[in-house]
XYZ file of C-alpha atoms in Angstrom:
528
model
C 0.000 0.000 0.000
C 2.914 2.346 1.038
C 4.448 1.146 -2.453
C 1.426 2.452 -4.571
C 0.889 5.792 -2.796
C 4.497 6.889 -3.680
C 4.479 6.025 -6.667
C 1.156 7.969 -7.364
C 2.988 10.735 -5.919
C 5.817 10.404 -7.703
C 3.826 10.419 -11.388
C 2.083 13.385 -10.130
C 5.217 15.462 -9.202
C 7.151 14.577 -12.605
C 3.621 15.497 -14.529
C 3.068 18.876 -12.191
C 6.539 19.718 -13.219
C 5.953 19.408 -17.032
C 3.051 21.908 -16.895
C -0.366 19.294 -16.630
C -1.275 20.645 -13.254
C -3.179 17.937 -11.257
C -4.287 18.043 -7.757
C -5.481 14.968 -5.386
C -5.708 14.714 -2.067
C -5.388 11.745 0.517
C -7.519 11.151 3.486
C -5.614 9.957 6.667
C -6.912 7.289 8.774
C -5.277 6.415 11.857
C -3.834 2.787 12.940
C -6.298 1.992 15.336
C -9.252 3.468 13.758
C -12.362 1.305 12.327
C -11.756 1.732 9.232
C -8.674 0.331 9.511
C -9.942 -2.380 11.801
C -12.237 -3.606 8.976
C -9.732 -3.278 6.447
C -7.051 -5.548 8.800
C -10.003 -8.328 9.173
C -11.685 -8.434 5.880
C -7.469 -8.628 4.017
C -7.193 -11.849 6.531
C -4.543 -10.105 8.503
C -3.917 -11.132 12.036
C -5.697 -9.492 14.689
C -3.177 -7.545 17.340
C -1.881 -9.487 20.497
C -5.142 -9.333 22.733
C -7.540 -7.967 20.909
C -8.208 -4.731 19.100
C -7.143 -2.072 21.524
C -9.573 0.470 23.241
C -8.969 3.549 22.152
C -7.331 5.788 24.917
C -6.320 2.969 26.680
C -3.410 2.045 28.622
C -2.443 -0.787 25.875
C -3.492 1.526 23.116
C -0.698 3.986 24.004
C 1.853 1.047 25.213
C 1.290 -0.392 20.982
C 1.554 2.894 19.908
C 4.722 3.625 21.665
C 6.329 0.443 21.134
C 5.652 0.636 17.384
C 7.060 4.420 17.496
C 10.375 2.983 19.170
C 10.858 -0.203 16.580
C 10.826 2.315 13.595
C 13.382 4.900 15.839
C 15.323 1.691 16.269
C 15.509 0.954 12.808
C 16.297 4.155 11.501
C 19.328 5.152 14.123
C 20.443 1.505 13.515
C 24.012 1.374 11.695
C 24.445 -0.038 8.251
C 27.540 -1.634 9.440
C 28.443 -4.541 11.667
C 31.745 -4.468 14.226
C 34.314 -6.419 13.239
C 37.185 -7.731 15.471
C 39.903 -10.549 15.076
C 38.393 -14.174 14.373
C 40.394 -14.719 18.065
C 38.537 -12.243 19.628
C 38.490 -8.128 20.317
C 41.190 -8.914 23.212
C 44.574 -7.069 23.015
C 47.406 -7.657 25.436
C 50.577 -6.144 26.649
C 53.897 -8.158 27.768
C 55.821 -5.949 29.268
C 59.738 -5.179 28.118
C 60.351 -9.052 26.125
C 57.519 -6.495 23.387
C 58.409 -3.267 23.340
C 55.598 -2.386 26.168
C 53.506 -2.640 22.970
C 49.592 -4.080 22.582
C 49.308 -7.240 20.311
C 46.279 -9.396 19.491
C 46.393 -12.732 17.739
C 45.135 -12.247 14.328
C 44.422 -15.220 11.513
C 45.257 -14.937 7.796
C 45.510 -16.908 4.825
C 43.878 -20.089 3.763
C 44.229 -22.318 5.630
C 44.432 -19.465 8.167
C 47.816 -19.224 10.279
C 47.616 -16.966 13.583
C 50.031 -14.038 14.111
C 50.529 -12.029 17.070
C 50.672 -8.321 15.832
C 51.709 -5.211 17.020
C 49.008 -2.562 17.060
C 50.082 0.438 15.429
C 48.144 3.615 14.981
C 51.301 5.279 13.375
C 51.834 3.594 10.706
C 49.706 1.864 7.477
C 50.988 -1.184 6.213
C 50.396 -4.969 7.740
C 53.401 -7.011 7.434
C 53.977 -10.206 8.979
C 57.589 -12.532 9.147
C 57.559 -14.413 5.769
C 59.784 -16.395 4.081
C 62.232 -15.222 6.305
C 66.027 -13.878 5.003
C 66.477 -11.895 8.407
C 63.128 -11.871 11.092
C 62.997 -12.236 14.664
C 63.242 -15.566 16.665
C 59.637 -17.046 16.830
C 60.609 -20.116 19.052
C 58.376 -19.502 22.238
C 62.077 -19.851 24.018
C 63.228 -17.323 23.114
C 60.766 -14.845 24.975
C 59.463 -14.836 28.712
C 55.548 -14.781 28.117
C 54.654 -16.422 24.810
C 53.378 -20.369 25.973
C 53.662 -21.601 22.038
C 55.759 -20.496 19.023
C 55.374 -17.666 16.564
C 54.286 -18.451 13.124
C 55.831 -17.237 9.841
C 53.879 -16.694 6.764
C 54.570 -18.366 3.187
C 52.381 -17.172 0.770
C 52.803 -20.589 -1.467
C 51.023 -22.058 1.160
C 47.748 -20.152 1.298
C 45.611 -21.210 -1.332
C 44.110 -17.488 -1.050
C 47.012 -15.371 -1.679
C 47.746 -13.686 -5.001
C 50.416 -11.835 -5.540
C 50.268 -7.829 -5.995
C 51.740 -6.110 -9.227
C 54.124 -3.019 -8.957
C 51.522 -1.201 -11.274
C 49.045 -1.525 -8.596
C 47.721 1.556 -7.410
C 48.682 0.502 -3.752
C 52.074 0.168 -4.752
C 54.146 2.770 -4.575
C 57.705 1.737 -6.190
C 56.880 4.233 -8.692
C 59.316 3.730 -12.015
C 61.094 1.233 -10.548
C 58.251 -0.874 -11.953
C 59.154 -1.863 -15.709
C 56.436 -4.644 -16.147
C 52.675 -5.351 -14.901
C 53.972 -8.928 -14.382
C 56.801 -7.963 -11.364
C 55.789 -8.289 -7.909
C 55.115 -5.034 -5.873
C 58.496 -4.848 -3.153
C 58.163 -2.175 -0.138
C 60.571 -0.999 2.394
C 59.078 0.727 5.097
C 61.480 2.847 7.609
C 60.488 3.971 11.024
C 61.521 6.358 13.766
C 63.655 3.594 15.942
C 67.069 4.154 14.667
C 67.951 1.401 11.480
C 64.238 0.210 12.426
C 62.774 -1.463 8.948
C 60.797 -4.005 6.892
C 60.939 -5.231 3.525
C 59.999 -7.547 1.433
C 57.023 -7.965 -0.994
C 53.463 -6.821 -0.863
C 50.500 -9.837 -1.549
C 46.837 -10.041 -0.854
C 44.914 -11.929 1.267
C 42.386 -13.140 3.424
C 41.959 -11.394 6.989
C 39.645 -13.282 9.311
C 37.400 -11.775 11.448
C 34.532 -11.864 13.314
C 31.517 -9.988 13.152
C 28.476 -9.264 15.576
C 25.522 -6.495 15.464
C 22.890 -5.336 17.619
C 20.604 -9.062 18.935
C 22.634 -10.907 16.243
C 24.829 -14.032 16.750
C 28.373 -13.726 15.794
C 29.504 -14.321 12.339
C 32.677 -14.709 10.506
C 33.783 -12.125 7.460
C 36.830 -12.771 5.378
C 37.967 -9.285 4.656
C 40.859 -9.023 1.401
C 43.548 -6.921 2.505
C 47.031 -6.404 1.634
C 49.794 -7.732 3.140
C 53.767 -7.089 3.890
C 55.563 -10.566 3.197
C 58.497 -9.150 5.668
C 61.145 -11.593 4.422
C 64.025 -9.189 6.155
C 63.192 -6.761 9.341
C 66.138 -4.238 10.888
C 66.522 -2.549 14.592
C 63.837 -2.926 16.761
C 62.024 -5.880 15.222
C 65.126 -8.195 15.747
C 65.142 -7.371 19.361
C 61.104 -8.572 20.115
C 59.531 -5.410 19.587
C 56.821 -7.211 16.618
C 58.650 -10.581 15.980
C 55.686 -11.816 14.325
C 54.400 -8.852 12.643
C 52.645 -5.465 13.088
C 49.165 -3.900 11.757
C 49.173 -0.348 10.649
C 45.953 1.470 12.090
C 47.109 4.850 10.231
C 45.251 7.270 7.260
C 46.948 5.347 4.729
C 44.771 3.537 1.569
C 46.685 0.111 2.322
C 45.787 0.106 5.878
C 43.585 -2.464 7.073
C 40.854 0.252 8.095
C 40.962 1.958 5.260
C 40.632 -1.184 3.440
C 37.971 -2.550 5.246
C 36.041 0.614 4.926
C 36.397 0.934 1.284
C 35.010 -2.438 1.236
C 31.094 -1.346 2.659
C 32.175 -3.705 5.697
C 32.408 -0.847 8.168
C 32.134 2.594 9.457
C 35.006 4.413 8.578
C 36.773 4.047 12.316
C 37.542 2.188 14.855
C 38.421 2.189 18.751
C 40.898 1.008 21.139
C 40.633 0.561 24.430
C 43.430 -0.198 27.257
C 43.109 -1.188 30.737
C 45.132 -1.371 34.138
C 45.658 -5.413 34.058
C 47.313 -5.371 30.566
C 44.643 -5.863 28.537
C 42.461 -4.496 25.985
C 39.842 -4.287 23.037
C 39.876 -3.518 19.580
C 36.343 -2.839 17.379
C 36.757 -1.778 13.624
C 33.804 0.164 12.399
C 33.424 1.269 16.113
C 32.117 5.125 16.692
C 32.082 5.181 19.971
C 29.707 5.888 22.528
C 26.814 8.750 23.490
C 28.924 10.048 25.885
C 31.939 11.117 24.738
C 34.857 13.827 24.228
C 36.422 14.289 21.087
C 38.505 17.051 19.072
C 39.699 17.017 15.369
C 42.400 15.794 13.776
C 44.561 18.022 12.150
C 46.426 17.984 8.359
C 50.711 18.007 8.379
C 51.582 19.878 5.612
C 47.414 20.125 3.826
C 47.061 16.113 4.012
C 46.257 13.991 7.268
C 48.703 11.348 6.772
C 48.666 10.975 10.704
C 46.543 11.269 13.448
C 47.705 14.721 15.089
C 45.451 16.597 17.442
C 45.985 20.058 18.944
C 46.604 20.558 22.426
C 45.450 23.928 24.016
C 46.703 23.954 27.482
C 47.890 21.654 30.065
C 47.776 21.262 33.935
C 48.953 19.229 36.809
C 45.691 18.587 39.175
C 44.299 22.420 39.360
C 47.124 24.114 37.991
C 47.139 25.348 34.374
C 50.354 25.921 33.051
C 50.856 29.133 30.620
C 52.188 28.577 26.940
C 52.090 24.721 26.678
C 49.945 24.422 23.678
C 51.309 22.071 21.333
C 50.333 19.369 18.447
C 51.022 16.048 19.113
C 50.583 12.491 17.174
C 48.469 10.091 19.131
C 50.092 6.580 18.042
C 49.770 2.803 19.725
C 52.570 2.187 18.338
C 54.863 4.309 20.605
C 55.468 2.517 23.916
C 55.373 5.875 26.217
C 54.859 10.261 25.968
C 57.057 12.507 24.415
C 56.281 16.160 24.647
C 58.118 19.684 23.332
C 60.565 20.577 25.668
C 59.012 24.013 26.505
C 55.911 22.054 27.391
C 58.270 18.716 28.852
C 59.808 21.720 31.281
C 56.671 23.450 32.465
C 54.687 19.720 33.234
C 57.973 18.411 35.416
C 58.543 21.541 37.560
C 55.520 21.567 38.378
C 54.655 17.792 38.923
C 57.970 18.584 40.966
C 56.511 20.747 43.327
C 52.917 18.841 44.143
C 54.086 15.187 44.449
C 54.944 14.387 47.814
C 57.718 12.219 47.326
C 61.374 12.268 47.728
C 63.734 12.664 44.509
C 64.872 9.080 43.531
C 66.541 6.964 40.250
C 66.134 3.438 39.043
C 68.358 1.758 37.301
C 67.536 1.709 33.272
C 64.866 4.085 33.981
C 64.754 6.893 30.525
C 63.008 9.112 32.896
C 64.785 12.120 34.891
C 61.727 12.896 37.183
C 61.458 9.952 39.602
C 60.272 9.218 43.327
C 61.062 7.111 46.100
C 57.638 5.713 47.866
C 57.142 5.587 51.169
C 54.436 2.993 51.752
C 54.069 -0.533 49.294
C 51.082 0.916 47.336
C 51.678 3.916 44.787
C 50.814 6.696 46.198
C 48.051 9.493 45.144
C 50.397 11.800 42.790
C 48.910 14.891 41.023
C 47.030 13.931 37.421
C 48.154 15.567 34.028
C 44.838 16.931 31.694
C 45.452 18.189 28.093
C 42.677 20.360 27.255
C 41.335 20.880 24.061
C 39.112 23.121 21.991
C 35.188 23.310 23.065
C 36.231 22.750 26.514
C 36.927 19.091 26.205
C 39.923 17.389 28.264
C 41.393 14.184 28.465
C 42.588 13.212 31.605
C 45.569 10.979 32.196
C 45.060 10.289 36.400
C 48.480 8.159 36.909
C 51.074 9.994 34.678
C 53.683 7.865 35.694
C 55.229 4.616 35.517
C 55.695 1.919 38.512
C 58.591 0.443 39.781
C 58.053 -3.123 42.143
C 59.775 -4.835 44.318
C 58.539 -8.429 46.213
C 57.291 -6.160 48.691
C 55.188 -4.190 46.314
C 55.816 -0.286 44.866
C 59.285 1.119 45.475
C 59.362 4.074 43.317
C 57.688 5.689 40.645
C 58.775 7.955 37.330
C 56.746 10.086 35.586
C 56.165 8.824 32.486
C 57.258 11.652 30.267
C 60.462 12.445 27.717
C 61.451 15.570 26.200
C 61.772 15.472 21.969
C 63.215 18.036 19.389
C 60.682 20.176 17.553
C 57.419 21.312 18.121
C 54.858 17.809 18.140
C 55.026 15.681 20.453
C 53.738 12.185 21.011
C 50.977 10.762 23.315
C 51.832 7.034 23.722
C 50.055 3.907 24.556
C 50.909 5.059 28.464
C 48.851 7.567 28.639
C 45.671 5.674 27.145
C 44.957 3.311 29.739
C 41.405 3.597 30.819
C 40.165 4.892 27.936
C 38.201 4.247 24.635
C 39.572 6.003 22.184
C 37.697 6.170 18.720
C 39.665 6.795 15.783
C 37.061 8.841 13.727
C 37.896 8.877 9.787
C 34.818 9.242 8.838
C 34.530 12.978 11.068
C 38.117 13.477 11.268
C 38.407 13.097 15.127
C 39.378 11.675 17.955
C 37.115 10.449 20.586
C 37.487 9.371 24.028
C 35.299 8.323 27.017
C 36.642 6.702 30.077
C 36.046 2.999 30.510
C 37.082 -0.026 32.097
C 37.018 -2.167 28.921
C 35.178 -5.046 30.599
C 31.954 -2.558 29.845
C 32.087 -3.244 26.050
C 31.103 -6.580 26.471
C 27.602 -6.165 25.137
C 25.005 -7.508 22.374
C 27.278 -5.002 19.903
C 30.626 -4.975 21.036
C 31.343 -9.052 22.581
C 34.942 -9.660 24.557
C 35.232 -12.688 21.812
C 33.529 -14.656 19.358
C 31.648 -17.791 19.266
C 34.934 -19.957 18.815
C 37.068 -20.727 21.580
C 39.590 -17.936 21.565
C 43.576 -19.170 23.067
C 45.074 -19.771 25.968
C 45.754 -15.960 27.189
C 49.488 -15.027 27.556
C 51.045 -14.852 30.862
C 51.629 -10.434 31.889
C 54.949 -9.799 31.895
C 56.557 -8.653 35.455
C 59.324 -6.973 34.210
C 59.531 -3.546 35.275
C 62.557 -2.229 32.728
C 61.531 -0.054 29.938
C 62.706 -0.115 26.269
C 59.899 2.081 24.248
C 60.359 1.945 20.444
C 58.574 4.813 18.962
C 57.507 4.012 15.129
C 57.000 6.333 12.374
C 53.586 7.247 10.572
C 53.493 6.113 7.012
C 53.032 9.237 4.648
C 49.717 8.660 2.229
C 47.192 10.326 0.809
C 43.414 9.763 1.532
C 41.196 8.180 -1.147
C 38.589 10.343 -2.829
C 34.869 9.146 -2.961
C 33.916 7.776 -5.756
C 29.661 8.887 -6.412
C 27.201 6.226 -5.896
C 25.209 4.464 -8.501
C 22.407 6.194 -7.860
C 23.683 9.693 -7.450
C 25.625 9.105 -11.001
C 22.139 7.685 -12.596
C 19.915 11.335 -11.120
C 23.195 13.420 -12.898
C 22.328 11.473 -16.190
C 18.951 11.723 -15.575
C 18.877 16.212 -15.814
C 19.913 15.641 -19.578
C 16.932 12.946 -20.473
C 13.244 13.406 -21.665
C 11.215 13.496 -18.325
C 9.413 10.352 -18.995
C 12.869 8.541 -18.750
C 14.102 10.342 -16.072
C 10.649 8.965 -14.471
C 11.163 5.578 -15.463
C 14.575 5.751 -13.659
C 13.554 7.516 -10.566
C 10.610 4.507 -10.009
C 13.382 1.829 -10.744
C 15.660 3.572 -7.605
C 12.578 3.937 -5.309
C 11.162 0.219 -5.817
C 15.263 -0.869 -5.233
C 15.554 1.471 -1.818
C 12.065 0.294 -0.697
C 13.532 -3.495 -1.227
C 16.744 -2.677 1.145
């Protein structure tokens, strides 16, 4: 019925607008009404739970509302599921043997292998150790926490790779390529001194898992592209990503970008990091009702990184003067390095409200660190960035613990000074928080959360399948932060919908095909 009055409407708008004025009107007859109620019997339609309501009464409003809230439901609900690694949206830190990185186990190829990847929200590509010339140990001996060994990739062994051509539009070797048939080779360099990977780029299958609003979880096998790392430099010889690292950044080859290009999700996602070491990541993920956020910011007219502007900052109550800066919020960076005008004005004053005694730790990086008096940390003075719009984000334990068998004996705060003018705010300082990752808005949004409270219908701690045996936390207290480099690329330009490109046609047609056309797109929509 809804079908044939809009499409009376439509005829009468197209032949209005060619000069045959018409004019019809519509009588409107409400849902509970009795004309309606004979209609409903004498079509053979089921009668409403109970009975036909009495009008005005208490389940006559109660249908009316509930029917009112179904068809809000459906219209706020998104077009896209969450996706998360087939092993589950759990992330994990262990300690100094990593880099004081997060990982998650992720599954690729066919048959699918497991890797446990770095998460990096500085950089764009996904490599993995493959067909190793020079990688990282992946025996489980070699490292403290890992109960089985690391995998290497082959691509001759998944039935599902194919290899990617150097005239690819994702590869970006440039002349170098002198025939559609070579393979696409990459070197990517990053900020840790001789830190590198190379090797050769392929597609593949990413598994992951899937689950919406009252659904069950389902599996999605998501193409993406892939770093064969057969050789790795620096930092990834010494543990930081020994079996591989996933670039979160702007880039097209990055598996959000990818996956978002794809339809399969919102053009975001979130990460969230807790106090015990663990964590959550949700592709497609825009966060929650509640939330802070402030735009990103372009480097140079593109935003090949995610860089956010700091206004102010203050320690507890105090705000400090002149310690507005831009800084590059990355995973991928074990701890916080701010501009030295701002690194000075944050310690001296930290300085002066901690009540602690002046202290150093052996392999500590920090200068500003404390003796404690007592086995628990503690109450020292938070740091808050503030933003634009009079949003904050505030980090409540700036600093980093040192233990003994006794429990704390010290404590550093958790800051470095760095050259130039943009600093960068480290995994550290985003414990307890959800951070969203907002392409699709250009932003960055935050909300503070224990990340136990995402496990809901839309946002499970792990799929149907049994995820593994979790990894032991590491109890080292050393540091060795490895701060990695964002990938420089452009972002992609929408391309106009099928529709949209049919309506553009449509202005230089007769209007009795542009009518035919526009009834072909409404009966589709209405089929959706």
């Amino acid at each position: 019925m809804a079908l044939q009055w809009l499409l009376v409407w439509v005829m009468a708008f197209f032949l209005h607008g060619n000069a045959m004025p018409i004019t019809f009107s519509v009588r409107l007859i409400h849902r509970f009404s009795e004309e309606m109620k004979a209609l409903h019997v004498s079509g053979g339609g089921r009668n409403v739970s109970g009975g036909w309501p009495e009008r005005r009464s208490r389940e006559y409003y109660e249908i009316l509302v509930g029917g009112d809230f179904l068809r809000h439901k459906m219209k706020l609900r998104a077009p896209h599921q969450l996706l998360f690694p087939s092993h589950g949206s759990k992330t994990m830190s262990l300690g100094n043997d990593f880099g004081w990185l997060h990982y998650t186990w992720i599954d690729i190829g066919t048959p699918s292998t497991s890797f446990l990847v770095a998460l990096d929200a500085g950089s764009d590509l996904f490599w993995v150790p493959c067909d190793c010339v020079q990688c990282a140990p992946l025996s489980a001996s070699y490292y403290a926490n890992l109960d089985r060994d690391l995998n290497e990739y082959s691509p001759s062994r998944s039935t599902s790779c194919k290899n990617l051509s150097c005239s690819h539009q994702l590869c970006q070797i440039g002349s170098d390529c002198k025939s559609s048939r070579q393979q696409c080779s990459y070197t990517v360099n990053y900020v840790s001194e001789n830190t590198s990977s190379s090797g050769l780029l392929v597609e593949d299958i990413l598994h992951l898992a899937s689950s919406g609003d009252g659904e069950s979880n389902s599996t999605v096998q998501a193409p993406v592209i892939i770093g064969c790392g057969m050789k790795q430099s620096g930092g990834y010889l010494d543990g930081v990503a020994p079996d591989g690292l996933i670039g979160l950044g702007t880039g097209e080859i990055s598996v959000p970008s990818l996956l978002a290009k794809s339809g399969l999700i919102h053009n975001s996602f979130s990460m969230c990091f807790d106090d015990d070491d663990s964590g959550r990541i949700f592709f497609g993920d825009l966060g929650s009702a509640i939330q802070q956020s402030t735009p990103f910011l372009p480097l140079d007219g593109t935003y090949s990184t995610y860089v956010i502007g700091v206004e102010a900052c203050c320690i507890k109550d105090s705000c400090l003067k002149m310690t507005s800066f831009k800084a590059q919020v990355d995973s991928g960076t074990s701890f916080t390095f701010l501009p030295g005008h701002v690194y000075d004005a944050i310690t001296k004053e930290f300085d002066q409200q901690v009540n602690a005694s002046r202290s150093t730790f052996e392999g500590s990086p920090w200068d500003y660190c404390y003796a404690s008096s007592s086995p628990e940390l503690p109450k020292v003075p938070s740091l808050t960035f503030t933003f634009q719009q009079n949003s904050s984000f505030v980090v409540h334990n700036p600093v980093f613990v040192f233990y003994d068998s006794q429990g704390v004996i010290g404590f550093c705060l958790a800051i470095q000074p760095t050259d130039g003018d943009m600093g960068t705010i480290g995994q550290n300082f985003m414990t307890g928080y959800r951070l969203v990752f907002d392409r699709e808005n250009m932003k960055m949004s935050w909300s503070q959360s224990r990340c136990e409270d995402l496990a809901g219908k839309s946002m499970p701690l792990s799929p149907n399948k049994t995820p593994p045996k979790p990894l032991p936390t590491n109890e080292q207290q050393r540091t060795n932060g490895h701060a990695v480099a964002p990938a420089v690329a452009g972002r992609a330009p929408n391309k106009p919908s099928t529709a949209s490109s049919q309506m553009m046609s449509c202005q230089q047609q007769h209007w009795h095909i542009c009518l035919v056309l526009l009834l072909q797109l409404v009966v589709a929509s209405l089929r959706l």
